[in-house]
């Protein structure tokens, strides 16, 4: 099928490259000429494991352009995946979405095109985009006679760092539209994934247990709400385990055992029950906030979602309190922070716990050293005030430190020769912010081991 993807950010690029890999003819349009040049040269502008390889494998079916005139005409499906940054009041800024929808409408010419909202947008945005499309289309002098279109929602559930795997082998595909023909078109588009008929790339092998992928085909509003509800549920699952973790510390229970003990109940499930400094990234914070805001529009409070947010924020402060309880005085102490990205395998720093923890420590007079295997360059660009505290080497983050905090569980940190680290530090105190280092092991190596649970 012929596909157009508007926006080559994280979601757009992954969608475009994956659909091209599956055999569809994909044109990605982005107004940023530098980005388009880079992609044409076969280079990926985002850090995502495997994306360069997938780009190379899909190259024959992929075109990159800055021109809507080249990308939209003839498309069976147009994905709109532009950025929706937060405005000053926290609400999403839909300016780019509006102008993308207008540009799409000015170039539609197929007998039927599905316009898919792929950006995470507030509930009801499908209807809003539909109205913009219709208004802009009606203003055209060159309106083709036979040209129908409809809006659909097709939320993505991919995790940064696992984007290719999550796109090719998803737990489910959700499509929503109030127009039945759109649902048929999207069903056809995703057939190779639904039936798992494609040959998996060597760098992203098909998991043994993957058979057919369930398709949830529903109305527009339900698809939009599924996206928010899924992210909010995952966020509150993490906050729940972190809340129980604090209680575990107080009553002398081991949160690792508690999480395992509840997670083995299949109704609960063991994933997203990893305790620690909590969630970060661009999605959980933004989406939980938007969900609460949507509730408020209907005069409806959402205290569970609000509590998930509050508990998550509290975890960051608790990390600092743990250090203060142990060191007594934070002023003048040198604290190493391992990991700046909000999770491993990405250089994304948005809402990263590391940044908050660093700022809280600095506010209390501590001297911080931050290290990250990948995100250093981005950190220097995006966080100029904290940039002087970057350590380019791992050893630099330990050197003469009073304590070190594992904030992001990069493999490099897990595989580190921690025995050697003991000798580099002034006092070998480690706060295991992701509950992954093992109390017994670290204690044996000579560390004073602190966990988030106390
Ligand atoms: C999340 C969702 O998992 C995706 O399904 C969704 O598509 C995406 O948001 C989105 O809306 O775009 P992502 O933010 O990339 O994906 O990252 P996750 O792997 O979900 O991790 C989020 C945060 O939770 C990370 O900071 C991670 O360290 C933390 N986390 C995760 C925990 O603290 N404990 C856990 O058990 C799991």
XYZ file of C-alpha atoms and ligand atoms in Angstrom:
491
model
C 0.000 0.000 0.000
C 1.044 3.612 -0.398
C 1.791 5.328 2.890
C 2.769 8.871 3.819
C 4.240 9.672 7.232
C 4.311 13.296 8.342
C 7.089 13.949 10.856
C 10.290 11.957 11.221
C 10.554 12.181 14.993
C 10.714 9.113 17.133
C 7.229 7.774 16.391
C 7.022 8.845 12.757
C 10.368 7.425 11.788
C 9.777 4.115 13.514
C 6.362 3.815 11.862
C 7.642 4.742 8.404
C 10.728 2.561 8.443
C 8.844 -0.438 9.862
C 6.024 -0.206 7.302
C 8.585 0.113 4.481
C 10.377 -2.920 5.871
C 7.054 -4.817 5.667
C 6.799 -3.998 1.956
C 4.648 -0.861 1.830
C 5.718 2.127 -0.283
C 6.445 4.821 2.286
C 7.196 8.509 1.849
C 8.224 10.380 4.981
C 7.803 14.129 4.917
C 9.550 16.480 7.308
C 10.035 20.230 6.971
C 13.527 20.004 8.465
C 15.816 19.842 5.422
C 18.856 18.765 7.475
C 16.978 15.810 8.878
C 15.725 14.789 5.450
C 19.258 15.030 4.009
C 20.583 12.910 6.826
C 17.911 10.249 6.316
C 18.449 10.237 2.556
C 22.106 9.515 3.261
C 20.981 6.508 5.326
C 21.727 8.020 8.732
C 19.274 7.901 11.564
C 18.815 11.190 13.496
C 17.670 9.434 16.681
C 19.500 6.986 18.897
C 17.565 3.741 18.742
C 19.201 0.304 18.660
C 18.711 -1.422 15.269
C 17.158 1.586 13.527
C 20.149 2.133 11.194
C 19.952 -1.510 10.102
C 16.214 -1.395 9.534
C 16.623 1.826 7.571
C 19.142 0.078 5.309
C 16.933 -3.000 4.844
C 13.857 -0.901 4.007
C 15.668 1.641 1.796
C 14.134 0.418 -1.484
C 10.618 1.220 -0.218
C 11.446 4.516 1.484
C 11.517 8.096 0.242
C 12.284 11.176 2.327
C 11.116 14.623 1.298
C 10.284 18.083 2.594
C 7.379 18.352 0.162
C 3.771 17.485 0.993
C 3.021 17.694 -2.758
C 5.335 14.760 -3.271
C 4.284 12.757 -0.229
C 0.489 12.958 0.128
C -1.064 12.432 -3.345
C -1.984 8.813 -3.957
C -1.481 7.755 -0.340
C -3.885 5.152 1.052
C -2.848 6.093 4.566
C -1.334 9.315 5.907
C 0.154 9.096 9.404
C 0.492 12.398 11.190
C 3.250 12.059 13.758
C 4.359 15.607 14.452
C 5.558 16.860 17.813
C 3.013 18.130 20.332
C 5.206 19.984 22.848
C 3.760 21.198 26.128
C 2.639 24.814 26.093
C 3.469 27.105 29.038
C 0.339 25.992 30.945
C 1.199 22.309 30.427
C -1.435 21.675 27.765
C -0.177 20.232 24.475
C 0.675 22.774 21.815
C -1.252 21.560 18.761
C 0.100 24.159 16.345
C 2.180 21.684 14.361
C -0.676 19.219 14.221
C -2.988 21.882 12.815
C -0.575 22.995 10.135
C 0.257 19.367 9.203
C -3.470 18.603 8.852
C -3.933 21.684 6.640
C -1.014 20.708 4.415
C -2.331 17.160 4.137
C -5.813 18.416 3.169
C -4.350 20.622 0.449
C -2.750 17.604 -1.203
C -5.262 14.774 -0.817
C -6.255 13.334 -4.195
C -6.906 9.612 -3.710
C -10.397 8.179 -3.966
C -10.023 7.256 -0.284
C -7.336 8.163 2.253
C -7.198 7.388 5.952
C -5.565 10.162 7.937
C -4.181 8.662 11.131
C -3.398 10.644 14.247
C -0.216 9.013 15.449
C 0.958 11.772 17.765
C -0.309 11.362 21.323
C -2.992 14.010 21.340
C -5.769 14.882 23.780
C -8.922 12.811 23.621
C -11.194 14.374 21.031
C -8.335 15.466 18.758
C -9.470 13.025 16.078
C -12.657 15.044 15.670
C -10.659 18.271 15.741
C -8.279 17.075 12.996
C -11.249 15.872 10.972
C -12.775 19.362 11.117
C -9.482 21.000 10.048
C -9.107 18.578 7.154
C -12.649 19.230 5.956
C -12.330 23.022 6.256
C -8.985 23.142 4.424
C -10.157 20.715 1.775
C -13.298 22.770 1.135
C -11.161 25.871 0.496
C -9.253 24.231 -2.356
C -9.819 25.439 -5.905
C -8.273 22.263 -7.287
C -10.543 19.916 -5.280
C -10.577 16.505 -6.961
C -14.067 15.083 -7.628
C -13.465 11.583 -6.340
C -11.676 12.198 -3.082
C -12.839 10.905 0.246
C -10.988 10.761 3.514
C -11.582 9.861 7.149
C -9.683 10.205 10.396
C -8.495 7.314 12.521
C -6.513 6.891 15.693
C -3.782 4.275 15.890
C -1.917 4.752 19.152
C 1.587 3.391 19.492
C 2.800 1.455 22.504
C 6.477 1.270 21.707
C 9.116 1.813 24.318
C 12.160 3.876 23.514
C 15.141 1.580 23.143
C 12.842 -1.287 22.096
C 11.018 0.534 19.322
C 11.644 -1.963 16.523
C 10.802 -4.997 18.594
C 7.646 -3.359 19.977
C 6.520 -2.314 16.475
C 7.085 -5.642 14.745
C 5.995 -7.881 17.647
C 3.436 -5.852 19.585
C 1.110 -7.212 22.273
C -1.782 -5.756 20.269
C -2.627 -3.257 17.559
C -5.315 -0.685 18.303
C -7.149 1.098 15.507
C -10.103 3.405 16.061
C -12.348 5.232 13.667
C -16.005 6.084 13.275
C -15.647 5.242 9.574
C -15.738 1.485 8.804
C -13.778 1.821 5.554
C -10.820 3.318 7.472
C -10.762 0.337 9.773
C -10.645 -2.016 6.771
C -7.730 -0.100 5.224
C -5.740 -0.144 8.469
C -6.528 -3.797 8.999
C -5.024 -4.477 5.548
C -2.007 -2.272 6.258
C -1.154 -4.187 9.411
C -1.907 -7.711 8.068
C 1.797 -8.704 7.963
C 2.137 -7.862 11.660
C -1.246 -9.234 12.700
C -0.547 -12.567 10.990
C 3.236 -12.393 11.567
C 3.889 -13.351 7.944
C 7.077 -11.300 7.420
C 10.629 -12.582 7.791
C 11.981 -11.075 10.989
C 15.179 -9.020 10.656
C 18.314 -10.747 11.957
C 18.837 -7.988 14.556
C 15.236 -8.259 15.869
C 14.352 -11.956 15.875
C 10.750 -13.010 16.401
C 10.199 -14.075 20.038
C 9.365 -17.785 20.280
C 5.923 -17.185 21.718
C 4.776 -14.668 19.068
C 1.902 -15.967 16.976
C -0.976 -13.828 15.740
C -1.193 -10.303 17.168
C -4.641 -9.311 18.521
C -6.311 -6.406 16.754
C -8.536 -4.051 18.726
C -10.715 -2.340 16.149
C -12.889 0.266 17.781
C -14.329 3.781 17.630
C -12.204 6.923 17.602
C -12.689 8.054 21.212
C -12.034 4.573 22.619
C -8.743 4.238 20.710
C -7.655 7.642 21.971
C -8.520 6.740 25.554
C -6.787 3.335 25.318
C -3.476 5.097 24.779
C -3.840 7.280 27.865
C -5.281 4.542 30.029
C -2.445 2.147 29.120
C 0.289 4.621 30.003
C -1.471 5.709 33.192
C -1.879 2.101 34.295
C 1.792 1.326 33.709
C 2.779 4.494 35.571
C 0.591 3.658 38.530
C 1.849 0.077 38.619
C 5.370 1.437 39.103
C 4.210 3.991 41.670
C 2.324 1.263 43.501
C 5.404 -0.920 43.851
C 7.371 2.114 44.968
C 4.770 2.981 47.588
C 4.791 -0.588 48.870
C 8.604 -0.430 48.731
C 8.671 2.399 51.260
C 6.400 0.453 53.583
C 8.559 -2.648 53.069
C 11.554 -0.647 54.296
C 9.689 0.425 57.405
C 8.370 -3.017 58.387
C 11.602 -4.809 57.485
C 10.283 -6.648 54.397
C 12.257 -7.164 51.186
C 10.523 -5.340 48.307
C 12.211 -7.584 45.721
C 10.535 -10.606 47.267
C 7.264 -8.758 47.697
C 7.231 -7.657 44.034
C 8.035 -11.200 42.928
C 5.417 -12.629 45.226
C 2.640 -10.448 43.866
C 3.851 -10.399 40.242
C 3.595 -14.169 39.893
C -0.155 -13.794 40.258
C -1.075 -13.672 36.581
C -3.850 -11.208 37.289
C -1.177 -8.769 38.469
C 1.769 -9.741 36.246
C 5.442 -9.220 37.027
C 6.322 -6.546 34.451
C 6.555 -2.887 35.456
C 6.918 -3.856 39.088
C 10.595 -2.945 39.294
C 10.994 -0.644 42.304
C 13.386 2.282 42.301
C 13.638 6.015 41.728
C 10.545 5.830 39.542
C 9.529 6.636 36.037
C 10.691 9.391 33.748
C 10.601 10.043 30.029
C 8.333 12.050 27.808
C 5.275 9.825 28.044
C 4.126 8.858 31.529
C 4.409 12.358 32.990
C 2.769 14.083 30.029
C 0.030 11.511 29.550
C -0.999 11.215 33.200
C -1.199 15.001 33.370
C -3.287 15.146 30.193
C -5.622 12.437 31.491
C -6.246 14.407 34.683
C -6.812 17.541 32.590
C -9.352 15.712 30.422
C -11.155 14.533 33.554
C -11.223 18.134 34.803
C -12.907 19.248 31.580
C -15.772 16.979 32.627
C -15.585 18.064 36.262
C -14.281 14.610 37.141
C -11.370 14.083 39.534
C -8.887 11.262 38.949
C -7.219 10.722 42.343
C -5.530 7.408 41.474
C -3.698 8.913 38.530
C -2.802 11.995 40.592
C -1.412 9.782 43.361
C 0.755 7.898 40.849
C 2.297 11.214 39.845
C 2.819 12.417 43.420
C 4.424 9.170 44.537
C 6.729 9.227 41.535
C 7.908 12.723 42.370
C 8.372 11.773 46.015
C 10.724 8.919 45.057
C 13.227 11.429 43.715
C 13.234 13.322 46.988
C 13.515 10.041 48.910
C 16.719 9.212 47.006
C 18.247 12.402 48.371
C 16.908 11.744 51.887
C 18.516 8.290 51.876
C 21.865 9.894 51.171
C 21.305 12.543 53.786
C 20.309 9.950 56.409
C 23.550 8.093 55.734
C 25.989 10.976 55.256
C 24.230 13.292 57.731
C 25.683 16.354 56.026
C 25.311 16.779 52.287
C 27.106 20.109 52.052
C 30.464 19.675 50.379
C 29.910 15.956 49.738
C 30.829 14.582 46.354
C 28.087 12.363 44.940
C 28.362 10.417 41.692
C 25.189 9.806 39.670
C 25.323 6.894 37.255
C 22.954 7.406 34.338
C 21.418 10.594 33.015
C 19.011 9.212 30.409
C 15.591 8.377 31.859
C 16.194 4.693 31.129
C 18.851 2.553 29.428
C 19.312 2.350 25.645
C 18.196 5.870 24.926
C 19.772 9.312 25.123
C 16.414 10.874 26.021
C 16.678 13.127 29.074
C 13.100 14.280 29.331
C 11.819 14.178 32.914
C 14.796 12.035 33.839
C 14.989 11.284 37.585
C 18.722 11.931 37.391
C 18.243 15.617 36.621
C 15.889 16.180 39.554
C 18.130 14.246 41.925
C 21.176 16.236 40.753
C 19.351 19.546 41.271
C 18.068 18.532 44.715
C 21.580 17.521 45.778
C 23.108 20.729 44.448
C 20.441 22.737 46.284
C 21.635 21.081 49.490
C 25.231 21.973 48.831
C 26.511 18.654 47.468
C 28.891 18.457 44.512
C 27.583 16.068 41.870
C 29.309 14.169 39.079
C 26.985 12.776 36.418
C 27.883 10.066 33.933
C 26.023 8.389 31.095
C 27.367 5.995 28.452
C 25.398 7.638 25.607
C 23.513 10.744 26.694
C 26.533 12.949 27.564
C 26.501 15.044 24.380
C 22.794 15.638 24.531
C 23.068 16.471 28.214
C 25.635 19.178 27.467
C 23.367 20.674 24.811
C 20.077 20.491 26.697
C 21.186 21.080 30.284
C 23.817 23.820 30.096
C 23.498 24.593 33.813
C 24.299 21.050 34.844
C 26.778 20.416 32.009
C 29.885 21.403 34.068
C 29.115 18.443 36.351
C 29.360 15.869 33.578
C 32.010 13.210 33.970
C 33.153 11.872 30.590
C 34.480 8.652 32.162
C 32.814 6.198 34.514
C 35.787 6.325 36.861
C 35.394 10.106 37.072
C 31.929 9.577 38.562
C 33.428 7.552 41.444
C 36.672 9.342 41.943
C 36.958 10.529 45.536
C 33.175 10.323 45.976
C 31.369 10.073 49.288
C 28.541 8.105 47.681
C 27.352 6.976 44.305
C 23.761 6.521 43.091
C 22.790 4.098 40.361
C 19.989 6.052 38.673
C 19.757 4.376 35.263
C 20.440 0.670 34.963
C 22.655 0.730 31.853
C 24.308 -2.661 31.183
C 27.706 -0.960 31.503
C 26.986 -0.229 35.154
C 25.655 -3.677 35.926
C 28.720 -5.304 34.377
C 31.160 -2.944 36.076
C 34.034 -4.302 38.166
C 32.497 -2.935 41.364
C 35.331 -4.459 43.417
C 37.685 -1.978 41.769
C 35.295 0.901 42.380
C 35.536 0.498 46.171
C 39.135 1.694 46.030
C 38.308 4.776 43.976
C 35.766 6.215 46.379
C 36.376 8.228 49.518
C 33.642 6.236 51.259
C 32.192 3.265 49.381
C 28.485 4.011 49.776
C 26.146 2.997 46.964
C 22.448 3.866 46.670
C 20.905 1.323 44.327
C 18.229 3.474 42.688
C 17.005 0.635 40.472
C 17.196 -2.280 42.865
C 19.480 -4.242 40.563
C 22.915 -4.480 42.180
C 22.165 -6.981 44.951
C 22.632 -6.107 48.602
C 24.639 -9.242 49.492
C 27.001 -8.929 46.568
C 27.697 -5.227 47.113
C 28.139 -5.698 50.846
C 30.591 -8.556 50.202
C 32.576 -6.275 47.904
C 32.935 -3.755 50.712
C 30.130 -1.308 49.984
C 27.691 0.188 52.379
C 24.591 -0.690 50.368
C 21.536 1.580 50.486
C 18.296 0.768 48.757
C 15.400 3.064 47.948
C 13.354 1.084 50.471
C 15.720 1.921 53.302
C 6.176 4.167 27.593
C 5.287 2.920 27.455
O 5.924 1.794 28.079
C 5.041 2.605 25.979
O 4.124 1.518 25.868
C 4.437 3.854 25.304
O 4.239 3.638 23.924
C 5.380 5.028 25.491
O 5.565 5.252 26.895
C 4.762 6.252 24.831
O 3.674 6.656 25.226
O 5.327 6.756 23.848
P 8.795 4.666 27.461
O 8.451 5.972 28.097
O 9.670 4.644 26.257
O 7.445 3.876 27.055
O 9.557 3.815 28.562
P 9.229 2.606 29.546
O 10.057 1.450 29.190
O 7.796 2.389 29.675
O 9.802 3.201 30.906
C 9.257 4.384 31.484
C 9.928 4.678 32.790
O 9.490 3.766 33.792
C 11.438 4.579 32.783
O 11.977 5.681 33.474
C 11.733 3.286 33.520
O 12.967 3.304 34.156
C 10.592 3.258 34.515
N 10.241 1.912 34.998
C 9.790 0.975 34.138
C 10.330 1.634 36.349
O 10.721 2.484 37.160
N 9.969 0.390 36.795
C 9.523 -0.567 35.961
O 9.183 -1.675 36.441
C 9.436 -0.277 34.595
